[in-house]
Amino acid sequence: MKTLLLLLLLALPILPATADSCTAADAPGHEPTALPKLPADAAPRHIILMIGDGMGAEHVWAAWMVNRGKLNITQLPVIGFSRTPSASHAITDSAAGATAPACGVKAVNGHIAQDSEGRAAESILLRAQRAGLSTGLIATKDITDATPACFYAHADDRRQKALIAAQLPESGIAFVRGGGSKHFREEQLQEMRRRGMDIELLSDGDMPPAGQRGDVLPKATREALERLSRNPQGFFLMIEGSQIDVAAHRNDLRETVREVLDFDRAVGEVLSWMQQHPDTLLLVTADHQTGGLSILGGSIPEGRVDAHFSTGSHSGVAVPLYAAGAGAARFGGIWDNTELHGLLRKALPMPAAQE
Ligand SMILES: [Zn+2]
């Protein structure tokens, strides 16, 4: 009996009991798109902001290992960090975490597009639209969820779904893809289409996880680029990889990697589009880190990562930002998350929207 126990103990891996593994078989990878040659100091006409919800540097590198040492995101030439504390907490939630880059103000956790005093703040998307650019919004969760909501709505509480939903038709956003059809009546959807909004809500609530939803995110990205680029004045598009956060809250390593790879495929769609449209600025960042992920081992040639989550909540580390294309040069450095708003605003092609 004792010998059997000893043999069993020896057979255990050296990794801590809590480490988990993800392999290329669990999370099928892809070839990155060749990085187009882009003038980093030119003025952009199109601005694309991509937010990986909860996507810390560790989540990116975990996916990079599983994809055998290559990703679209990690090719982007300009890098920096974004500090994420909110007005109320050292560790932000997604509402304050999106309000900061969207509106340039620190919000109390849970507040949608409001400053710390509860005053409504205008998002970069609505500002771009007011100046004559076309706008788009893509998410893989409910479109009334905190991150996308901060770009078109204001609310004291992120759970006020009906109040948030009611503000979408007024926004006039040209292209919308996400989940959350249950918050809208059929007449409201028809009214939005009558106003010229190209809106498809592809699920009742959140969409299924990456492993089950096919190429919805890369496809919506392609469609948005095709549709929005019809406006010669330019466009502002926000694309969220919403469920990286969901998977990391669950401490589900395989699903986390699948979500990052799905988001990275959407980045690849943007990069291939940018080959024909070098007057485009791409900024990829996150609102906060989720799960306190750390990488403990693995094999890049085999496409495997061994990693450990240290919390079921968000963590307080600064998150990475990656930029490419026209005007990307100014994003290098360590920023407060509110400062990203000012940088994006300076990049807007319309002088009226920059003020
Ligand atoms: Zn979260």
CSV table of C-alpha atoms and ligand atoms in Angstrom, one decimal:
chain,number,residue,atom,x,y,z
A,1,MET,CA,0.0,0.0,0.0
A,2,LYS,CA,2.8,2.4,1.0
A,3,THR,CA,4.7,1.6,-2.2
A,4,LEU,CA,1.7,2.3,-4.2
A,5,LEU,CA,1.2,5.7,-2.6
A,6,LEU,CA,4.8,6.6,-3.1
A,7,LEU,CA,4.5,5.6,-6.8
A,8,LEU,CA,1.4,7.7,-7.2
A,9,LEU,CA,3.2,10.7,-5.6
A,10,LEU,CA,6.1,10.4,-7.9
A,11,ALA,CA,3.8,10.2,-10.9
A,12,LEU,CA,2.3,13.6,-10.0
A,13,PRO,CA,3.6,16.5,-12.1
A,14,ILE,CA,6.0,19.0,-10.5
A,15,LEU,CA,3.6,21.8,-11.3
A,16,PRO,CA,1.5,23.2,-8.4
A,17,ALA,CA,-1.7,21.3,-8.0
A,18,THR,CA,-3.6,24.4,-9.2
A,19,ALA,CA,-1.8,24.8,-12.6
A,20,ASP,CA,-3.8,23.9,-15.6
A,21,SER,CA,-2.7,23.2,-19.2
A,22,CYS,CA,-4.0,24.3,-22.6
A,23,THR,CA,-2.7,22.8,-25.8
A,24,ALA,CA,-3.2,23.6,-29.5
A,25,ALA,CA,-5.6,20.7,-29.6
A,26,ASP,CA,-7.8,22.5,-27.0
A,27,ALA,CA,-7.6,25.8,-28.8
A,28,PRO,CA,-6.9,25.6,-32.5
A,29,GLY,CA,-4.6,28.4,-33.7
A,30,HIS,CA,-4.1,30.3,-36.9
A,31,GLU,CA,-1.4,32.0,-39.1
A,32,PRO,CA,-1.1,35.7,-38.3
A,33,THR,CA,-1.6,38.2,-41.1
A,34,ALA,CA,1.5,39.8,-42.5
A,35,LEU,CA,1.9,43.2,-40.8
A,36,PRO,CA,1.4,45.9,-43.5
A,37,LYS,CA,4.0,48.6,-43.9
A,38,LEU,CA,2.3,51.6,-42.2
A,39,PRO,CA,3.3,55.2,-41.7
A,40,ALA,CA,3.2,55.5,-37.9
A,41,ASP,CA,3.3,59.3,-37.9
A,42,ALA,CA,0.7,60.1,-40.5
A,43,ALA,CA,-2.8,61.3,-39.7
A,44,PRO,CA,-5.5,58.6,-39.7
A,45,ARG,CA,-8.9,58.7,-41.4
A,46,HIS,CA,-10.2,55.5,-39.8
A,47,ILE,CA,-9.8,54.6,-36.1
A,48,ILE,CA,-10.3,51.1,-34.8
A,49,LEU,CA,-10.3,50.5,-31.0
A,50,MET,CA,-10.2,46.9,-30.0
A,51,ILE,CA,-10.8,46.0,-26.3
A,52,GLY,CA,-10.1,42.5,-25.0
A,53,ASP,CA,-12.2,42.5,-21.8
A,54,GLY,CA,-10.0,41.3,-19.0
A,55,MET,CA,-7.1,40.7,-21.4
A,56,GLY,CA,-3.9,41.2,-19.4
A,57,ALA,CA,-0.4,40.6,-20.9
A,58,GLU,CA,-0.5,37.1,-19.5
A,59,HIS,CA,-3.6,36.2,-21.4
A,60,VAL,CA,-2.0,37.3,-24.6
A,61,TRP,CA,1.2,35.4,-24.0
A,62,ALA,CA,-0.7,32.3,-23.0
A,63,ALA,CA,-2.4,32.4,-26.4
A,64,TRP,CA,0.9,33.2,-28.1
A,65,MET,CA,2.4,30.0,-26.6
A,66,VAL,CA,-0.5,27.8,-27.6
A,67,ASN,CA,-0.4,29.3,-31.1
A,68,ARG,CA,3.4,28.2,-31.2
A,69,GLY,CA,4.9,31.6,-30.7
A,70,LYS,CA,2.9,33.8,-33.1
A,71,LEU,CA,-0.1,36.1,-32.9
A,72,ASN,CA,-1.4,39.2,-34.7
A,73,ILE,CA,-1.5,41.2,-31.6
A,74,THR,CA,2.1,40.7,-30.7
A,75,GLN,CA,3.2,42.0,-34.1
A,76,LEU,CA,1.9,45.5,-33.5
A,77,PRO,CA,4.9,47.8,-33.4
A,78,VAL,CA,4.0,50.4,-30.8
A,79,ILE,CA,3.4,49.2,-27.2
A,80,GLY,CA,2.6,50.7,-23.9
A,81,PHE,CA,0.7,50.2,-20.7
A,82,SER,CA,-2.6,51.6,-19.4
A,83,ARG,CA,-3.2,52.0,-15.7
A,84,THR,CA,-6.7,51.0,-14.7
A,85,PRO,CA,-7.8,52.1,-11.2
A,86,SER,CA,-11.3,53.7,-11.1
A,87,ALA,CA,-12.5,56.7,-9.2
A,88,SER,CA,-13.7,54.5,-6.4
A,89,HIS,CA,-11.5,51.4,-6.4
A,90,ALA,CA,-7.9,50.3,-7.0
A,91,ILE,CA,-9.3,47.5,-9.0
A,92,THR,CA,-11.8,48.6,-11.7
A,93,ASP,CA,-14.9,46.9,-13.0
A,94,SER,CA,-15.7,46.9,-16.7
A,95,ALA,CA,-18.0,50.0,-16.4
A,96,ALA,CA,-15.4,52.3,-15.0
A,97,GLY,CA,-12.7,50.5,-17.1
A,98,ALA,CA,-14.5,51.3,-20.3
A,99,THR,CA,-15.7,54.8,-19.3
A,100,ALA,CA,-12.0,55.9,-18.9
A,101,PRO,CA,-10.8,55.4,-22.5
A,102,ALA,CA,-14.3,56.0,-24.0
A,103,CYS,CA,-15.0,59.3,-22.2
A,104,GLY,CA,-11.7,60.4,-20.7
A,105,VAL,CA,-13.0,60.5,-17.1
A,106,LYS,CA,-12.6,58.3,-14.0
A,107,ALA,CA,-16.0,56.7,-13.1
A,108,VAL,CA,-17.1,55.1,-9.9
A,109,ASN,CA,-17.2,51.3,-10.4
A,110,GLY,CA,-20.6,50.3,-12.0
A,111,HIS,CA,-21.3,53.7,-13.5
A,112,ILE,CA,-21.7,53.9,-17.3
A,113,ALA,CA,-20.1,57.0,-19.1
A,114,GLN,CA,-20.3,59.3,-16.0
A,115,ASP,CA,-17.5,61.1,-14.2
A,116,SER,CA,-16.9,60.6,-10.5
A,117,GLU,CA,-19.7,63.2,-9.7
A,118,GLY,CA,-22.2,61.3,-11.8
A,119,ARG,CA,-22.2,63.8,-14.7
A,120,ALA,CA,-22.7,62.3,-18.2
A,121,ALA,CA,-19.5,62.3,-20.3
A,122,GLU,CA,-19.5,62.1,-24.1
A,123,SER,CA,-17.8,59.0,-25.6
A,124,ILE,CA,-15.2,59.2,-28.3
A,125,LEU,CA,-17.6,57.2,-30.6
A,126,LEU,CA,-20.5,59.7,-30.2
A,127,ARG,CA,-18.0,62.6,-30.6
A,128,ALA,CA,-16.7,61.1,-33.8
A,129,GLN,CA,-20.2,60.6,-35.1
A,130,ARG,CA,-21.2,64.2,-34.3
A,131,ALA,CA,-18.2,65.3,-36.4
A,132,GLY,CA,-19.5,63.3,-39.4
A,133,LEU,CA,-17.6,60.0,-39.2
A,134,SER,CA,-19.5,56.7,-39.4
A,135,THR,CA,-19.4,54.6,-36.3
A,136,GLY,CA,-19.6,50.9,-35.4
A,137,LEU,CA,-19.8,48.7,-32.3
A,138,ILE,CA,-19.2,45.0,-32.1
A,139,ALA,CA,-19.3,42.8,-28.9
A,140,THR,CA,-19.6,39.1,-28.2
A,141,LYS,CA,-21.6,39.6,-25.1
A,142,ASP,CA,-24.9,41.5,-24.6
A,143,ILE,CA,-24.7,44.8,-26.4
A,144,THR,CA,-26.0,46.5,-23.3
A,145,ASP,CA,-23.2,45.1,-21.2
A,146,ALA,CA,-20.8,47.5,-19.5
A,147,THR,CA,-18.1,47.9,-22.1
A,148,PRO,CA,-20.1,48.6,-25.2
A,149,ALA,CA,-22.7,50.6,-23.2
A,150,CYS,CA,-20.0,53.1,-22.3
A,151,PHE,CA,-19.8,54.1,-25.9
A,152,TYR,CA,-23.5,55.0,-26.5
A,153,ALA,CA,-25.3,55.3,-23.1
A,154,HIS,CA,-25.2,56.8,-19.6
A,155,ALA,CA,-26.4,55.1,-16.5
A,156,ASP,CA,-25.9,55.2,-12.7
A,157,ASP,CA,-25.7,51.4,-12.6
A,158,ARG,CA,-24.5,49.0,-15.3
A,159,ARG,CA,-27.5,46.7,-14.4
A,160,GLN,CA,-30.0,49.2,-15.7
A,161,LYS,CA,-30.3,47.2,-18.9
A,162,ALA,CA,-33.6,48.8,-20.1
A,163,LEU,CA,-32.3,52.3,-19.6
A,164,ILE,CA,-29.1,51.4,-21.5
A,165,ALA,CA,-31.0,49.7,-24.3
A,166,ALA,CA,-33.3,52.6,-24.8
A,167,GLN,CA,-30.3,54.8,-25.6
A,168,LEU,CA,-29.1,52.6,-28.5
A,169,PRO,CA,-31.7,53.8,-31.1
A,170,GLU,CA,-30.8,57.4,-30.3
A,171,SER,CA,-27.1,56.8,-30.9
A,172,GLY,CA,-27.5,56.4,-34.6
A,173,ILE,CA,-24.5,54.0,-34.7
A,174,ALA,CA,-24.2,52.8,-38.3
A,175,PHE,CA,-23.1,49.2,-37.6
A,176,VAL,CA,-24.0,47.1,-34.5
A,177,ARG,CA,-23.3,43.4,-33.9
A,178,GLY,CA,-23.6,41.7,-30.5
A,179,GLY,CA,-25.9,39.8,-28.3
A,180,GLY,CA,-28.8,41.0,-26.1
A,181,SER,CA,-31.9,40.9,-28.4
A,182,LYS,CA,-34.1,40.3,-25.3
A,183,HIS,CA,-33.7,43.9,-24.3
A,184,PHE,CA,-35.3,45.2,-27.5
A,185,ARG,CA,-38.8,44.9,-28.9
A,186,GLU,CA,-39.1,44.0,-32.6
A,187,GLU,CA,-40.5,47.5,-33.3
A,188,GLN,CA,-37.4,49.1,-31.8
A,189,LEU,CA,-35.1,46.9,-34.0
A,190,GLN,CA,-37.1,47.8,-37.1
A,191,GLU,CA,-37.1,51.5,-36.1
A,192,MET,CA,-33.3,51.4,-35.9
A,193,ARG,CA,-33.0,49.8,-39.3
A,194,ARG,CA,-35.4,52.3,-40.7
A,195,ARG,CA,-33.0,55.0,-39.4
A,196,GLY,CA,-30.3,53.4,-41.4
A,197,MET,CA,-28.6,51.5,-38.6
A,198,ASP,CA,-27.2,48.1,-39.7
A,199,ILE,CA,-28.0,46.1,-36.5
A,200,GLU,CA,-28.0,42.4,-35.9
A,201,LEU,CA,-28.3,41.0,-32.3
A,202,LEU,CA,-27.3,37.4,-32.7
A,203,SER,CA,-28.4,36.0,-29.4
A,204,ASP,CA,-30.9,36.6,-26.6
A,205,GLY,CA,-28.3,37.5,-24.0
A,206,ASP,CA,-24.5,36.9,-24.3
A,207,MET,CA,-23.3,34.9,-27.4
A,208,PRO,CA,-22.0,31.4,-26.8
A,209,PRO,CA,-18.3,31.0,-25.9
A,210,ALA,CA,-15.6,31.1,-28.6
A,211,GLY,CA,-15.5,27.3,-28.9
A,212,GLN,CA,-19.1,27.3,-30.0
A,213,ARG,CA,-19.8,30.5,-31.9
A,214,GLY,CA,-17.7,29.9,-35.0
A,215,ASP,CA,-16.3,33.0,-36.7
A,216,VAL,CA,-18.9,35.5,-35.6
A,217,LEU,CA,-16.3,38.1,-34.4
A,218,PRO,CA,-13.9,38.0,-37.3
A,219,LYS,CA,-16.9,38.0,-39.7
A,220,ALA,CA,-18.6,41.0,-38.0
A,221,THR,CA,-15.2,42.8,-38.2
A,222,ARG,CA,-14.9,42.2,-41.9
A,223,GLU,CA,-18.5,43.3,-42.5
A,224,ALA,CA,-18.1,46.5,-40.4
A,225,LEU,CA,-14.9,47.5,-42.2
A,226,GLU,CA,-16.7,47.0,-45.6
A,227,ARG,CA,-19.8,48.9,-44.5
A,228,LEU,CA,-18.2,51.8,-42.6
A,229,SER,CA,-15.5,52.6,-45.2
A,230,ARG,CA,-18.2,53.8,-47.5
A,231,ASN,CA,-18.1,57.1,-45.7
A,232,PRO,CA,-15.2,59.1,-47.3
A,233,GLN,CA,-14.9,61.2,-44.1
A,234,GLY,CA,-13.8,58.1,-42.2
A,235,PHE,CA,-15.1,56.0,-39.3
A,236,PHE,CA,-14.6,55.1,-35.6
A,237,LEU,CA,-15.1,51.4,-34.8
A,238,MET,CA,-15.0,49.7,-31.4
A,239,ILE,CA,-14.6,45.9,-31.3
A,240,GLU,CA,-14.8,44.0,-28.0
A,241,GLY,CA,-13.5,40.5,-27.3
A,242,SER,CA,-16.0,40.5,-24.5
A,243,GLN,CA,-15.7,36.9,-23.2
A,244,ILE,CA,-12.0,36.7,-22.4
A,245,ASP,CA,-13.2,38.2,-19.1
A,246,VAL,CA,-16.0,35.6,-18.7
A,247,ALA,CA,-13.6,32.7,-19.2
A,248,ALA,CA,-11.0,34.2,-16.9
A,249,HIS,CA,-13.6,34.8,-14.2
A,250,ARG,CA,-14.3,31.1,-14.4
A,251,ASN,CA,-10.6,30.3,-14.3
A,252,ASP,CA,-11.1,28.3,-17.5
A,253,LEU,CA,-7.7,28.4,-19.1
A,254,ARG,CA,-8.8,26.6,-22.4
A,255,GLU,CA,-11.7,28.9,-22.9
A,256,THR,CA,-9.6,31.9,-22.1
A,257,VAL,CA,-7.1,30.9,-24.7
A,258,ARG,CA,-9.8,30.2,-27.3
A,259,GLU,CA,-11.3,33.7,-26.6
A,260,VAL,CA,-7.9,35.4,-27.0
A,261,LEU,CA,-7.3,33.5,-30.3
A,262,ASP,CA,-10.7,34.5,-31.6
A,263,PHE,CA,-10.0,38.1,-30.7
A,264,ASP,CA,-6.6,37.8,-32.4
A,265,ARG,CA,-8.3,36.5,-35.6
A,266,ALA,CA,-10.4,39.7,-35.6
A,267,VAL,CA,-7.1,41.7,-35.2
A,268,GLY,CA,-5.9,39.8,-38.3
A,269,GLU,CA,-9.0,40.9,-40.3
A,270,VAL,CA,-8.2,44.5,-39.4
A,271,LEU,CA,-4.5,44.1,-40.4
A,272,SER,CA,-5.4,42.6,-43.8
A,273,TRP,CA,-7.9,45.4,-44.4
A,274,MET,CA,-5.2,48.0,-43.4
A,275,GLN,CA,-3.0,46.7,-46.2
A,276,GLN,CA,-5.4,48.5,-48.6
A,277,HIS,CA,-6.2,51.3,-46.1
A,278,PRO,CA,-2.9,52.6,-44.5
A,279,ASP,CA,-4.7,55.7,-43.3
A,280,THR,CA,-6.0,53.7,-40.4
A,281,LEU,CA,-5.1,53.7,-36.7
A,282,LEU,CA,-5.5,50.4,-34.8
A,283,LEU,CA,-5.3,50.4,-31.0
A,284,VAL,CA,-5.7,47.1,-29.1
A,285,THR,CA,-5.9,47.2,-25.3
A,286,ALA,CA,-7.9,46.0,-22.3
A,287,ASP,CA,-10.1,47.5,-19.6
A,288,HIS,CA,-8.4,45.5,-16.8
A,289,GLN,CA,-6.9,42.1,-16.1
A,290,THR,CA,-9.1,39.2,-15.0
A,291,GLY,CA,-8.2,36.2,-13.0
A,292,GLY,CA,-4.6,37.1,-11.9
A,293,LEU,CA,-3.3,34.7,-14.5
A,294,SER,CA,0.4,33.6,-14.4
A,295,ILE,CA,2.3,31.4,-16.8
A,296,LEU,CA,4.2,28.6,-15.1
A,297,GLY,CA,5.4,26.5,-18.0
A,298,GLY,CA,4.6,24.9,-21.3
A,299,SER,CA,6.2,24.4,-24.7
A,300,ILE,CA,6.2,26.9,-27.6
A,301,PRO,CA,7.1,24.3,-30.3
A,302,GLU,CA,4.4,21.9,-29.0
A,303,GLY,CA,1.9,24.7,-28.5
A,304,ARG,CA,1.2,24.3,-24.8
A,305,VAL,CA,0.9,26.6,-21.8
A,306,ASP,CA,0.7,25.7,-18.1
A,307,ALA,CA,-0.8,28.5,-16.2
A,308,HIS,CA,-2.5,29.3,-12.9
A,309,PHE,CA,-5.3,31.7,-12.0
A,310,SER,CA,-5.0,33.4,-8.6
A,311,THR,CA,-8.4,35.0,-8.3
A,312,GLY,CA,-11.9,34.7,-9.7
A,313,SER,CA,-12.1,38.5,-9.9
A,314,HIS,CA,-10.2,41.2,-11.6
A,315,SER,CA,-6.6,42.0,-10.7
A,316,GLY,CA,-4.9,45.4,-10.3
A,317,VAL,CA,-2.0,45.3,-12.8
A,318,ALA,CA,-1.7,47.8,-15.7
A,319,VAL,CA,-2.8,46.3,-19.0
A,320,PRO,CA,-0.9,46.3,-22.2
A,321,LEU,CA,-1.7,48.4,-25.3
A,322,TYR,CA,-0.6,47.7,-28.8
A,323,ALA,CA,-0.9,50.2,-31.7
A,324,ALA,CA,-0.2,50.2,-35.4
A,325,GLY,CA,-0.9,52.3,-38.4
A,326,ALA,CA,-1.4,56.0,-39.0
A,327,GLY,CA,-0.8,58.0,-35.8
A,328,ALA,CA,0.2,55.0,-33.8
A,329,ALA,CA,3.6,56.4,-32.7
A,330,ARG,CA,2.0,58.7,-30.1
A,331,PHE,CA,0.6,55.7,-28.1
A,332,GLY,CA,3.9,54.4,-26.9
A,333,GLY,CA,4.4,54.7,-23.2
A,334,ILE,CA,2.7,54.3,-19.8
A,335,TRP,CA,-0.7,56.0,-19.7
A,336,ASP,CA,-3.5,56.5,-17.4
A,337,ASN,CA,-6.5,54.8,-19.0
A,338,THR,CA,-8.3,58.2,-19.2
A,339,GLU,CA,-5.4,59.6,-21.3
A,340,LEU,CA,-6.1,57.1,-24.1
A,341,HIS,CA,-9.3,59.1,-24.7
A,342,GLY,CA,-7.3,62.3,-25.3
A,343,LEU,CA,-4.9,60.5,-27.6
A,344,LEU,CA,-7.8,59.0,-29.7
A,345,ARG,CA,-9.4,62.4,-29.8
A,346,LYS,CA,-6.3,64.0,-31.2
A,347,ALA,CA,-6.3,61.3,-33.8
A,348,LEU,CA,-9.8,62.0,-35.0
A,349,PRO,CA,-9.7,63.4,-38.6
A,350,MET,CA,-12.3,66.1,-37.9
A,351,PRO,CA,-11.0,69.2,-36.1
A,352,ALA,CA,-14.4,69.9,-34.6
A,353,ALA,CA,-14.3,66.6,-32.8
A,354,GLN,CA,-10.9,67.1,-31.3
A,355,GLU,CA,-11.8,70.1,-29.2
B,1,ZN,ZN,-15.0,41.0,-15.4
